[in-house]
Amino acid sequence: MASSLPVQAISTLSDQHPKPAHIHFQYGTAGFRTLGNILDSVVFRVGILAALRSKRLDGKTIGVMVTASHNPEDDNGVKLVDPRGEMLEAAWEVHATNLANAPSTDAFINALGVLVKTAKIDLSKPARVVYARDTRPSGTSLIAALEDGFKAIGAEARSAGVTTTPVLHYLVKAINTKGTPEAYGDDSEEGYLLKLSTAFKKLVAGKPAIPPLVVDCANGVGAIVGKKLNEHLGDTLKLILHNTAIDTVGALNNACGADYVKTSQRSPPSLSTVLKPGQRACSLDGDADRLIYHYLDDRGQFHMLDGDKIAALVAAFIVELTKSAGLEAEIQVGIVQTAYANGGSTKYLTERLPVKCVSTGVKHLHHAAEHYDIGVYFEANGHGTVLFSSETLGKLSSHQPSTPAQSTALNHLINLTQVINQTVGDALSDMLLVEVVLAHKSYGGQEWDSLYVDLPNRLVKVVVPNRGLFKTEDAERRLVSPAGLQGRIDELVRRYEGGRAFVRPSGTEDVVRVYAEAAVRTQADELAFRVAGLVYDDVGGDPARRPVEFL
């Protein structure tokens, strides 16, 4: 193993992937994400960064996923996955941003030298990487750039082909835990499908037959993995896959998928002739890491069951199982939400288990969930999972049940740890989890929906000259600056029954988002547009361009 950077090889290949001038790249929660046709240099450099991250961690395997999830088809992105299948360590996000923005090959090589020194990377260590992409047309050439990065630094790289983001996270953890007591499963897509489907079959054994489930695959990679999962499930649960046109240009996430259903609050038009009253359906997003359920009631009216509804269903079920297994004194179940969680769900959950509110973003939710014995987290957008601490896994395997009922509940909990992908939000795994609870409770969409009533809410975007002016506290629920604005928002909120509103800056564009709730739909809308108007005027928005709906 070389103990210095292969400067010549890096230099030659880097020249083939020049950074576009005048573009600043930023590594955020979702990695790098922008138009696919300007990402070539970034993805090449990420290949080298992933190898260095592996060397820094003693040759552990690092994951690289090329995807832009729920974004439009022309976008793409790339993100790194750390050895336990979790998101890249925050300190390394800064390194990623620095490397991506080096203006030339020489500057890039200098930046690599600085990174090796500051992060104390032993270059004689091996570099191991596993990588995959979703179905976006730009993915093919970006993978070629990534492979050039691996080649430049001499990394040992394994391609996982075209698969979902959660499968890649699973593979990273499975590879790194192979042959240890914490072994996560066979390190292949087949191993993932087998693990999930086997546990699911055990969990629903002896329950009445489950009616078929309509699955909207967003014309993305979930269609490929969903088809294979369907084969594994056999007659246990029949998946009726729709929006599977992965080769049709422009179809990905277009008027379909989890993000479309959540934001437009309607069923994809492509399902209008498919869904029958009383039938349940779910929508995945473009890389299958988000899940939204929906159904038509007896009058053919659309109802959405989002991440909040999934969290409520799942958390209450796990609390019941821990009690039935005789473990309630030893295992604390907790739930983590963001300010966007509907007030109806927060009230329902607070009456049953500890609830913590954190800033928006998966890393905040995941980190907070790790503090519970069993931590449940779901964002309203349908991204979430359940985490079992290693102590809890130990208790489940050593606990001696004293009655047959305790034994049954204990086995259910153990099988839940297998059906849930604990590394990351996983639409297909979460879908099976939901189906388990519905089967155990004999619920259809309507019974599930009636656990609590959502407060009417409205989300409004306000374009601002500089989102940096907006600073928040209390898990983004209150504004610290601009000065005085929060006081005026509070004053407005007090006028509405069940009123709640907050303002937070977007992490990706110059807009702020206004969220408002109230007891009645018209009041929720009015409160949102009043707060939006307040924000627009406060930061000196042009009166001539002020949106007409702002009050």
C-alpha positions as a Python dict, from the first residue, in 0.01 Angstrom:
ca = {
    (1, 'M'): (0, 0, 0),
    (2, 'A'): (134, 343, -94),
    (3, 'S'): (207, 576, 198),
    (4, 'S'): (164, 889, -15),
    (5, 'L'): (-107, 1016, -250),
    (6, 'P'): (-78, 885, -611),
    (7, 'V'): (-55, 1245, -736),
    (8, 'Q'): (18, 1156, -1099),
    (9, 'A'): (-283, 924, -1136),
    (10, 'I'): (-512, 1171, -957),
    (11, 'S'): (-385, 1461, -1168),
    (12, 'T'): (-434, 1281, -1501),
    (13, 'L'): (-789, 1170, -1422),
    (14, 'S'): (-886, 1494, -1247),
    (15, 'D'): (-807, 1687, -1569),
    (16, 'Q'): (-1077, 1478, -1740),
    (17, 'H'): (-1334, 1594, -1481),
    (18, 'P'): (-1280, 1973, -1451),
    (19, 'K'): (-1489, 2175, -1205),
    (20, 'P'): (-1734, 2412, -1378),
    (21, 'A'): (-1641, 2773, -1299),
    (22, 'H'): (-1875, 3000, -1099),
    (23, 'I'): (-2067, 2713, -935),
    (24, 'H'): (-2049, 2659, -560),
    (25, 'F'): (-2131, 2307, -439),
    (26, 'Q'): (-2256, 2236, -87),
    (27, 'Y'): (-2269, 1899, 93),
    (28, 'G'): (-2589, 1895, 300),
    (29, 'T'): (-2813, 1639, 471),
    (30, 'A'): (-2881, 1475, 134),
    (31, 'G'): (-2518, 1498, 17),
    (32, 'F'): (-2453, 1700, -298),
    (33, 'R'): (-2770, 1759, -499),
    (34, 'T'): (-2821, 1975, -807),
    (35, 'L'): (-2864, 1941, -1186),
    (36, 'G'): (-2716, 1610, -1301),
    (37, 'N'): (-2528, 1766, -1593),
    (38, 'I'): (-2300, 1979, -1369),
    (39, 'L'): (-2204, 1711, -1115),
    (40, 'D'): (-1928, 1528, -1305),
    (41, 'S'): (-1631, 1680, -1118),
    (42, 'V'): (-1806, 1650, -782),
    (43, 'V'): (-1876, 1279, -823),
    (44, 'F'): (-1517, 1210, -938),
    (45, 'R'): (-1386, 1383, -626),
    (46, 'V'): (-1633, 1204, -400),
    (47, 'G'): (-1484, 876, -525),
    (48, 'I'): (-1147, 984, -385),
    (49, 'L'): (-1302, 1121, -66),
    (50, 'A'): (-1484, 790, 0),
    (51, 'A'): (-1155, 602, -32),
    (52, 'L'): (-984, 841, 211),
    (53, 'R'): (-1273, 803, 457),
    (54, 'S'): (-1227, 425, 438),
    (55, 'K'): (-852, 455, 501),
    (56, 'R'): (-920, 685, 797),
    (57, 'L'): (-1150, 416, 941),
    (58, 'D'): (-898, 137, 904),
    (59, 'G'): (-1025, -3, 574),
    (60, 'K'): (-1392, -27, 672),
    (61, 'T'): (-1626, -20, 371),
    (62, 'I'): (-1784, 319, 287),
    (63, 'G'): (-2097, 351, 71),
    (64, 'V'): (-2154, 594, -216),
    (65, 'M'): (-2506, 646, -355),
    (66, 'V'): (-2576, 842, -674),
    (67, 'T'): (-2936, 965, -645),
    (68, 'A'): (-3153, 1276, -608),
    (69, 'S'): (-3437, 1091, -433),
    (70, 'H'): (-3771, 1274, -476),
    (71, 'N'): (-3626, 1556, -693),
    (72, 'P'): (-3715, 1601, -1063),
    (73, 'E'): (-3549, 1367, -1312),
    (74, 'D'): (-3293, 1622, -1440),
    (75, 'D'): (-3143, 1655, -1092),
    (76, 'N'): (-2897, 1411, -946),
    (77, 'G'): (-2678, 1387, -641),
    (78, 'V'): (-2422, 1186, -451),
    (79, 'K'): (-2386, 1101, -84),
    (80, 'L'): (-2156, 896, 136),
    (81, 'V'): (-2263, 630, 383),
    (82, 'D'): (-2056, 557, 695),
    (83, 'P'): (-1969, 201, 811),
    (84, 'R'): (-2278, 134, 1026),
    (85, 'G'): (-2502, 233, 736),
    (86, 'E'): (-2552, 581, 883),
    (87, 'M'): (-2503, 925, 726),
    (88, 'L'): (-2154, 1068, 680),
    (89, 'E'): (-2004, 1216, 999),
    (90, 'A'): (-2085, 1589, 1007),
    (91, 'A'): (-1719, 1703, 1026),
    (92, 'W'): (-1656, 1531, 693),
    (93, 'E'): (-1937, 1725, 522),
    (94, 'V'): (-1702, 2025, 542),
    (95, 'H'): (-1419, 1825, 382),
    (96, 'A'): (-1655, 1715, 103),
    (97, 'T'): (-1759, 2076, 35),
    (98, 'N'): (-1395, 2195, 33),
    (99, 'L'): (-1281, 1928, -212),
    (100, 'A'): (-1580, 1981, -444),
    (101, 'N'): (-1506, 2354, -473),
    (102, 'A'): (-1130, 2340, -543),
    (103, 'P'): (-1112, 2545, -867),
    (104, 'S'): (-841, 2340, -1045),
    (105, 'T'): (-662, 2004, -1037),
    (106, 'D'): (-364, 2159, -853),
    (107, 'A'): (-593, 2318, -594),
    (108, 'F'): (-776, 1986, -555),
    (109, 'I'): (-451, 1795, -496),
    (110, 'N'): (-344, 2057, -241),
    (111, 'A'): (-679, 2026, -65),
    (112, 'L'): (-635, 1645, -54),
    (113, 'G'): (-291, 1692, 107),
    (114, 'V'): (-441, 1921, 373),
    (115, 'L'): (-720, 1672, 444),
    (116, 'V'): (-477, 1379, 481),
    (117, 'K'): (-277, 1586, 732),
    (118, 'T'): (-564, 1735, 937),
    (119, 'A'): (-765, 1410, 952),
    (120, 'K'): (-445, 1209, 1024),
    (121, 'I'): (-515, 960, 745),
    (122, 'D'): (-275, 665, 719),
    (123, 'L'): (-248, 625, 340),
    (124, 'S'): (-97, 277, 373),
    (125, 'K'): (-435, 147, 493),
    (126, 'P'): (-670, -22, 242),
    (127, 'A'): (-964, 166, 86),
    (128, 'R'): (-1292, -23, 36),
    (129, 'V'): (-1609, 117, -118),
    (130, 'V'): (-1950, -14, -230),
    (131, 'Y'): (-2157, 203, -466),
    (132, 'A'): (-2492, 215, -647),
    (133, 'R'): (-2723, 448, -840),
    (134, 'D'): (-3092, 501, -903),
    (135, 'T'): (-3258, 497, -1249),
    (136, 'R'): (-3189, 859, -1353),
    (137, 'P'): (-3052, 894, -1709),
    (138, 'S'): (-2754, 1101, -1584),
    (139, 'G'): (-2656, 821, -1344),
    (140, 'T'): (-2459, 620, -1602),
    (141, 'S'): (-2203, 891, -1679),
    (142, 'L'): (-2181, 1000, -1315),
    (143, 'I'): (-2099, 641, -1212),
    (144, 'A'): (-1818, 646, -1474),
    (145, 'A'): (-1679, 963, -1308),
    (146, 'L'): (-1707, 797, -965),
    (147, 'E'): (-1519, 491, -1090),
    (148, 'D'): (-1244, 720, -1222),
    (149, 'G'): (-1213, 857, -869),
    (150, 'F'): (-1175, 507, -725),
    (151, 'K'): (-922, 420, -995),
    (152, 'A'): (-718, 736, -929),
    (153, 'I'): (-661, 646, -564),
    (154, 'G'): (-655, 268, -606),
    (155, 'A'): (-966, 185, -405),
    (156, 'E'): (-1111, -164, -390),
    (157, 'A'): (-1463, -89, -521),
    (158, 'R'): (-1772, -307, -545),
    (159, 'S'): (-2067, -207, -762),
    (160, 'A'): (-2417, -279, -630),
    (161, 'G'): (-2561, -174, -967),
    (162, 'V'): (-2899, -3, -985),
    (163, 'T'): (-3079, -32, -651),
    (164, 'T'): (-3259, 169, -383),
    (165, 'T'): (-3080, 400, -141),
    (166, 'P'): (-3191, 188, 161),
    (167, 'V'): (-3047, -129, 1),
    (168, 'L'): (-2709, 46, -30),
    (169, 'H'): (-2723, 151, 339),
    (170, 'Y'): (-2810, -209, 428),
    (171, 'L'): (-2517, -344, 223),
    (172, 'V'): (-2268, -111, 393),
    (173, 'K'): (-2374, -231, 739),
    (174, 'A'): (-2393, -596, 630),
    (175, 'I'): (-2041, -588, 479),
    (176, 'N'): (-1889, -422, 787),
    (177, 'T'): (-2059, -652, 1042),
    (178, 'K'): (-2001, -978, 850),
    (179, 'G'): (-1872, -1256, 1075),
    (180, 'T'): (-1934, -1059, 1396),
    (181, 'P'): (-2201, -1108, 1667),
    (182, 'E'): (-2375, -798, 1523),
    (183, 'A'): (-2398, -947, 1170),
    (184, 'Y'): (-2676, -755, 997),
    (185, 'G'): (-2758, -1000, 719),
    (186, 'D'): (-2615, -1145, 397),
    (187, 'D'): (-2437, -865, 208),
    (188, 'S'): (-2642, -877, -113),
    (189, 'E'): (-2970, -737, -242),
    (190, 'E'): (-3101, -1094, -228),
    (191, 'G'): (-2995, -1114, 139),
    (192, 'Y'): (-3188, -792, 211),
    (193, 'L'): (-3505, -924, 40),
    (194, 'L'): (-3478, -1256, 219),
    (195, 'K'): (-3428, -1094, 561),
    (196, 'L'): (-3731, -864, 524),
    (197, 'S'): (-3968, -1116, 366),
    (198, 'T'): (-3884, -1400, 609),
    (199, 'A'): (-3947, -1181, 915),
    (200, 'F'): (-4269, -1045, 760),
    (201, 'K'): (-4406, -1393, 696),
    (202, 'K'): (-4339, -1493, 1059),
    (203, 'L'): (-4509, -1176, 1187),
    (204, 'V'): (-4834, -1225, 993),
    (205, 'A'): (-4853, -1605, 1026),
    (206, 'G'): (-5198, -1711, 1148),
    (207, 'K'): (-5355, -1371, 1068),
    (208, 'P'): (-5645, -1340, 821),
    (209, 'A'): (-5541, -1308, 454),
    (210, 'I'): (-5413, -958, 377),
    (211, 'P'): (-5589, -783, 86),
    (212, 'P'): (-5360, -679, -206),
    (213, 'L'): (-5178, -345, -174),
    (214, 'V'): (-5146, -93, -459),
    (215, 'V'): (-4788, 44, -470),
    (216, 'D'): (-4701, 363, -662),
    (217, 'C'): (-4329, 321, -746),
    (218, 'A'): (-4281, 683, -870),
    (219, 'N'): (-4141, 539, -1198),
    (220, 'G'): (-3818, 491, -1004),
    (221, 'V'): (-3584, 223, -874),
    (222, 'G'): (-3845, 107, -620),
    (223, 'A'): (-4017, -60, -917),
    (224, 'I'): (-3714, -288, -969),
    (225, 'V'): (-3664, -387, -604),
    (226, 'G'): (-4042, -389, -540),
    (227, 'K'): (-4089, -650, -815),
    (228, 'K'): (-3826, -876, -655),
    (229, 'L'): (-3980, -825, -309),
    (230, 'N'): (-4320, -920, -452),
    (231, 'E'): (-4176, -1254, -568),
    (232, 'H'): (-4030, -1319, -220),
    (233, 'L'): (-4360, -1237, -47),
    (234, 'G'): (-4563, -1474, -267),
    (235, 'D'): (-4921, -1511, -146),
    (236, 'T'): (-4852, -1358, 196),
    (237, 'L'): (-4897, -1006, 57),
    (238, 'K'): (-4967, -932, -307),
    (239, 'L'): (-4820, -600, -425),
    (240, 'I'): (-4992, -442, -726),
    (241, 'L'): (-4710, -228, -866),
    (242, 'H'): (-4795, 89, -1063),
    (243, 'N'): (-4583, 373, -1207),
    (244, 'T'): (-4304, 134, -1300),
    (245, 'A'): (-4196, 309, -1626),
    (246, 'I'): (-3827, 335, -1535),
    (247, 'D'): (-3717, 376, -1899),
    (248, 'T'): (-3967, 649, -1994),
    (249, 'V'): (-3787, 985, -2013),
    (250, 'G'): (-3940, 1246, -1784),
    (251, 'A'): (-4158, 1000, -1588),
    (252, 'L'): (-3956, 981, -1262),
    (253, 'N'): (-4142, 1150, -971),
    (254, 'N'): (-4367, 1320, -1229),
    (255, 'A'): (-4727, 1351, -1094),
    (256, 'C'): (-4660, 1041, -882),
    (257, 'G'): (-4458, 925, -584),
    (258, 'A'): (-4455, 1008, -213),
    (259, 'D'): (-4356, 1373, -251),
    (260, 'Y'): (-4631, 1440, -507),
    (261, 'V'): (-4898, 1284, -283),
    (262, 'K'): (-4776, 1469, 28),
    (263, 'T'): (-4750, 1814, -131),
    (264, 'S'): (-5055, 1802, -359),
    (265, 'Q'): (-5263, 1604, -104),
    (266, 'R'): (-5416, 1391, -376),
    (267, 'S'): (-5375, 1048, -532),
    (268, 'P'): (-5153, 1024, -844),
    (269, 'P'): (-5373, 1078, -1156),
    (270, 'S'): (-5235, 748, -1293),
    (271, 'L'): (-5418, 563, -1011),
    (272, 'S'): (-5759, 726, -1073),
    (273, 'T'): (-5894, 418, -1252),
    (274, 'V'): (-5708, 173, -1027),
    (275, 'L'): (-5808, 265, -672),
    (276, 'K'): (-6150, 151, -554),
    (277, 'P'): (-6335, 290, -248),
    (278, 'G'): (-6198, 132, 72),
    (279, 'Q'): (-5875, 18, -97),
    (280, 'R'): (-5541, 120, 52),
    (281, 'A'): (-5236, 223, -147),
    (282, 'C'): (-4889, 356, -78),
    (283, 'S'): (-4644, 573, -271),
    (284, 'L'): (-4265, 546, -266),
    (285, 'D'): (-4034, 825, -382),
    (286, 'G'): (-3770, 807, -658),
    (287, 'D'): (-3509, 613, -455),
    (288, 'A'): (-3757, 437, -221),
    (289, 'D'): (-3657, 597, 108),
    (290, 'R'): (-3993, 773, 170),
    (291, 'L'): (-4338, 622, 211),
    (292, 'I'): (-4684, 780, 216),
    (293, 'Y'): (-5003, 573, 247),
    (294, 'H'): (-5342, 686, 113),
    (295, 'Y'): (-5690, 542, 60),
    (296, 'L'): (-6032, 625, -79),
    (297, 'D'): (-6322, 612, 167),
    (298, 'D'): (-6661, 464, 84),
    (299, 'R'): (-6761, 789, -91),
    (300, 'G'): (-6446, 778, -306),
    (301, 'Q'): (-6290, 1066, -108),
    (302, 'F'): (-5905, 1075, -88),
    (303, 'H'): (-5735, 1048, 254),
    (304, 'M'): (-5360, 1066, 316),
    (305, 'L'): (-5174, 869, 585),
    (306, 'D'): (-4835, 1044, 610),
    (307, 'G'): (-4522, 997, 823),
    (308, 'D'): (-4703, 1126, 1135),
    (309, 'K'): (-4979, 867, 1091),
    (310, 'I'): (-4720, 591, 1032),
    (311, 'A'): (-4528, 695, 1347),
    (312, 'A'): (-4846, 689, 1559),
    (313, 'L'): (-4951, 346, 1430),
    (314, 'V'): (-4607, 188, 1474),
    (315, 'A'): (-4508, 348, 1808),
    (316, 'A'): (-4836, 254, 1980),
    (317, 'F'): (-4800, -106, 1852),
    (318, 'I'): (-4441, -137, 1982),
    (319, 'V'): (-4545, 3, 2323),
    (320, 'E'): (-4822, -261, 2340),
    (321, 'L'): (-4579, -540, 2250),
    (322, 'T'): (-4321, -437, 2514),
    (323, 'K'): (-4601, -441, 2776),
    (324, 'S'): (-4732, -780, 2657),
    (325, 'A'): (-4378, -922, 2667),
    (326, 'G'): (-4338, -807, 3029),
    (327, 'L'): (-4059, -567, 2934),
    (328, 'E'): (-4221, -227, 2990),
    (329, 'A'): (-4013, -158, 3302),
    (330, 'E'): (-3688, -239, 3120),
    (331, 'I'): (-3738, -95, 2771),
    (332, 'Q'): (-3829, 269, 2712),
    (333, 'V'): (-3994, 343, 2378),
    (334, 'G'): (-3969, 706, 2263),
    (335, 'I'): (-4066, 902, 1955),
    (336, 'V'): (-3890, 1188, 1780),
    (337, 'Q'): (-4069, 1450, 1568),
    (338, 'T'): (-3995, 1786, 1406),
    (339, 'A'): (-4196, 2109, 1425),
    (340, 'Y'): (-4374, 1998, 1104),
    (341, 'A'): (-4544, 1709, 1286),
    (342, 'N'): (-4918, 1771, 1300),
    (343, 'G'): (-5045, 1891, 1640),
    (344, 'G'): (-5306, 1613, 1633),
    (345, 'S'): (-5033, 1346, 1619),
    (346, 'T'): (-4823, 1513, 1891),
    (347, 'K'): (-5123, 1518, 2129),
    (348, 'Y'): (-5209, 1151, 2054),
    (349, 'L'): (-4850, 1033, 2107),
    (350, 'T'): (-4775, 1244, 2416),
    (351, 'E'): (-5057, 1063, 2597),
    (352, 'R'): (-4882, 729, 2529),
    (353, 'L'): (-4503, 770, 2532),
    (354, 'P'): (-4220, 1028, 2557),
    (355, 'V'): (-4209, 1265, 2257),
    (356, 'K'): (-3908, 1479, 2166),
    (357, 'C'): (-3908, 1761, 1909),
    (358, 'V'): (-3584, 1830, 1718),
    (359, 'S'): (-3469, 2046, 1425),
    (360, 'T'): (-3569, 1937, 1075),
    (361, 'G'): (-3333, 1692, 901),
    (362, 'V'): (-3282, 1318, 924),
    (363, 'K'): (-2950, 1342, 1109),
    (364, 'H'): (-3116, 1528, 1401),
    (365, 'L'): (-3401, 1275, 1419),
    (366, 'H'): (-3177, 969, 1392),
    (367, 'H'): (-2937, 1100, 1657),
    (368, 'A'): (-3220, 1179, 1904),
    (369, 'A'): (-3384, 839, 1843),
    (370, 'E'): (-3058, 667, 1945),
    (371, 'H'): (-3110, 797, 2303),
    (372, 'Y'): (-3409, 568, 2358),
    (373, 'D'): (-3406, 188, 2407),
    (374, 'I'): (-3641, 178, 2108),
    (375, 'G'): (-3654, 508, 1918),
    (376, 'V'): (-3919, 573, 1654),
    (377, 'Y'): (-3877, 865, 1414),
    (378, 'F'): (-4072, 970, 1107),
    (379, 'E'): (-4083, 1302, 929),
    (380, 'A'): (-4426, 1404, 803),
    (381, 'N'): (-4285, 1353, 447),
    (382, 'G'): (-4270, 978, 508),
    (383, 'H'): (-3900, 931, 583),
    (384, 'G'): (-3831, 739, 900),
    (385, 'T'): (-3748, 417, 1079),
    (386, 'V'): (-3724, 250, 1422),
    (387, 'L'): (-3394, 206, 1610),
    (388, 'F'): (-3329, -68, 1866),
    (389, 'S'): (-3027, -5, 2092),
    (390, 'S'): (-2771, -285, 2123),
    (391, 'E'): (-2867, -321, 2493),
    (392, 'T'): (-3231, -368, 2387),
    (393, 'L'): (-3135, -632, 2130),
    (394, 'G'): (-2945, -811, 2409),
    (395, 'K'): (-3249, -797, 2641),
    (396, 'L'): (-3478, -935, 2369),
    (397, 'S'): (-3251, -1232, 2308),
    (398, 'S'): (-3194, -1313, 2679),
    (399, 'H'): (-3538, -1235, 2828),
    (400, 'Q'): (-3718, -1535, 2975),
    (401, 'P'): (-4094, -1501, 2917),
    (402, 'S'): (-4313, -1640, 3199),
    (403, 'T'): (-4633, -1701, 2999),
    (404, 'P'): (-4719, -1811, 2642),
    (405, 'A'): (-4859, -1460, 2573),
    (406, 'Q'): (-4528, -1302, 2678),
    (407, 'S'): (-4340, -1548, 2458),
    (408, 'T'): (-4554, -1458, 2153),
    (409, 'A'): (-4507, -1081, 2207),
    (410, 'L'): (-4131, -1128, 2255),
    (411, 'N'): (-4103, -1320, 1928),
    (412, 'H'): (-4296, -1045, 1750),
    (413, 'L'): (-4050, -784, 1883),
    (414, 'I'): (-3752, -994, 1770),
    (415, 'N'): (-3903, -1034, 1423),
    (416, 'L'): (-3973, -659, 1404),
    (417, 'T'): (-3599, -595, 1447),
    (418, 'Q'): (-3553, -802, 1129),
    (419, 'V'): (-3828, -649, 914),
    (420, 'I'): (-3716, -292, 996),
    (421, 'N'): (-3415, -146, 815),
    (422, 'Q'): (-3257, 38, 1107),
    (423, 'T'): (-2988, 211, 902),
    (424, 'V'): (-3215, 462, 727),
    (425, 'G'): (-3573, 540, 624),
    (426, 'D'): (-3672, 259, 386),
    (427, 'A'): (-4005, 273, 202),
    (428, 'L'): (-4028, -102, 131),
    (429, 'S'): (-3926, -204, 484),
    (430, 'D'): (-4161, 57, 639),
    (431, 'M'): (-4440, -65, 411),
    (432, 'L'): (-4402, -420, 548),
    (433, 'L'): (-4392, -280, 904),
    (434, 'V'): (-4722, -93, 846),
    (435, 'E'): (-4880, -404, 694),
    (436, 'V'): (-4778, -608, 1002),
    (437, 'V'): (-4952, -363, 1237),
    (438, 'L'): (-5264, -341, 1017),
    (439, 'A'): (-5282, -724, 1009),
    (440, 'H'): (-5244, -752, 1389),
    (441, 'K'): (-5503, -480, 1455),
    (442, 'S'): (-5740, -585, 1173),
    (443, 'Y'): (-5734, -222, 1054),
    (444, 'G'): (-5809, -88, 710),
    (445, 'G'): (-5714, 265, 606),
    (446, 'Q'): (-6021, 416, 772),
    (447, 'E'): (-5963, 259, 1116),
    (448, 'W'): (-5595, 360, 1106),
    (449, 'D'): (-5685, 714, 1001),
    (450, 'S'): (-5928, 750, 1293),
    (451, 'L'): (-5658, 699, 1561),
    (452, 'Y'): (-5647, 1081, 1576),
    (453, 'V'): (-5771, 1369, 1365),
    (454, 'D'): (-5515, 1586, 1188),
    (455, 'L'): (-5546, 1957, 1258),
    (456, 'P'): (-5600, 2148, 930),
    (457, 'N'): (-5264, 2291, 819),
    (458, 'R'): (-5102, 2491, 543),
    (459, 'L'): (-4741, 2522, 428),
    (460, 'V'): (-4645, 2840, 236),
    (461, 'K'): (-4315, 2936, 71),
    (462, 'V'): (-4200, 3297, 92),
    (463, 'V'): (-3920, 3410, -144),
    (464, 'V'): (-3673, 3630, 48),
    (465, 'P'): (-3359, 3820, -59),
    (466, 'N'): (-3147, 3648, 208),
    (467, 'R'): (-3256, 3344, 407),
    (468, 'G'): (-2949, 3394, 632),
    (469, 'L'): (-3140, 3672, 815),
    (470, 'F'): (-3368, 3409, 970),
    (471, 'K'): (-3233, 3243, 1285),
    (472, 'T'): (-3437, 2999, 1495),
    (473, 'E'): (-3438, 2832, 1839),
    (474, 'D'): (-3647, 2573, 2028),
    (475, 'A'): (-3611, 2306, 1755),
    (476, 'E'): (-3689, 2569, 1486),
    (477, 'R'): (-4025, 2655, 1643),
    (478, 'R'): (-3934, 3017, 1726),
    (479, 'L'): (-3751, 3297, 1543),
    (480, 'V'): (-3462, 3477, 1715),
    (481, 'S'): (-3409, 3709, 1419),
    (482, 'P'): (-3524, 3926, 1244),
    (483, 'A'): (-3578, 4099, 1580),
    (484, 'G'): (-3939, 4153, 1686),
    (485, 'L'): (-4091, 3931, 1417),
    (486, 'Q'): (-4165, 3637, 1651),
    (487, 'G'): (-4363, 3866, 1885),
    (488, 'R'): (-4588, 3974, 1599),
    (489, 'I'): (-4634, 3609, 1487),
    (490, 'D'): (-4735, 3516, 1846),
    (491, 'E'): (-4988, 3799, 1844),
    (492, 'L'): (-5145, 3665, 1522),
    (493, 'V'): (-5151, 3303, 1646),
    (494, 'R'): (-5343, 3402, 1959),
    (495, 'R'): (-5640, 3509, 1746),
    (496, 'Y'): (-5701, 3156, 1613),
    (497, 'E'): (-5848, 2859, 1797),
    (498, 'G'): (-5593, 2575, 1807),
    (499, 'G'): (-5353, 2813, 1631),
    (500, 'R'): (-4983, 2732, 1583),
    (501, 'A'): (-4737, 2878, 1334),
    (502, 'F'): (-4362, 2885, 1280),
    (503, 'V'): (-4119, 3020, 1022),
    (504, 'R'): (-3793, 2852, 923),
    (505, 'P'): (-3540, 2914, 646),
    (506, 'S'): (-3495, 2651, 374),
    (507, 'G'): (-3165, 2466, 379),
    (508, 'T'): (-3132, 2469, 0),
    (509, 'E'): (-3287, 2783, -154),
    (510, 'D'): (-3357, 3151, -75),
    (511, 'V'): (-3703, 3094, 66),
    (512, 'V'): (-3849, 3062, 413),
    (513, 'R'): (-4127, 2818, 489),
    (514, 'V'): (-4431, 2917, 691),
    (515, 'Y'): (-4627, 2637, 860),
    (516, 'A'): (-4963, 2707, 1025),
    (517, 'E'): (-5233, 2500, 1197),
    (518, 'A'): (-5576, 2590, 1334),
    (519, 'A'): (-5895, 2413, 1437),
    (520, 'V'): (-6068, 2496, 1106),
    (521, 'R'): (-5930, 2471, 748),
    (522, 'T'): (-6018, 2832, 648),
    (523, 'Q'): (-5847, 2963, 963),
    (524, 'A'): (-5532, 2754, 905),
    (525, 'D'): (-5508, 2900, 552),
    (526, 'E'): (-5573, 3254, 674),
    (527, 'L'): (-5314, 3227, 953),
    (528, 'A'): (-5050, 3090, 711),
    (529, 'F'): (-5107, 3369, 457),
    (530, 'R'): (-5110, 3638, 730),
    (531, 'V'): (-4776, 3515, 867),
    (532, 'A'): (-4638, 3490, 511),
    (533, 'G'): (-4741, 3852, 446),
    (534, 'L'): (-4581, 3959, 772),
    (535, 'V'): (-4251, 3790, 678),
    (536, 'Y'): (-4253, 3925, 320),
    (537, 'D'): (-4308, 4285, 436),
    (538, 'D'): (-4061, 4259, 726),
    (539, 'V'): (-3764, 4175, 500),
    (540, 'G'): (-3848, 4448, 250),
    (541, 'G'): (-4024, 4241, -17),
    (542, 'D'): (-4114, 4436, -332),
    (543, 'P'): (-4481, 4548, -291),
    (544, 'A'): (-4531, 4520, -669),
    (545, 'R'): (-4436, 4148, -663),
    (546, 'R'): (-4615, 4060, -337),
    (547, 'P'): (-4819, 3739, -395),
    (548, 'V'): (-5190, 3823, -400),
    (549, 'E'): (-5281, 3549, -150),
    (550, 'F'): (-5055, 3701, 121),
    (551, 'L'): (-5275, 3886, 374),
}
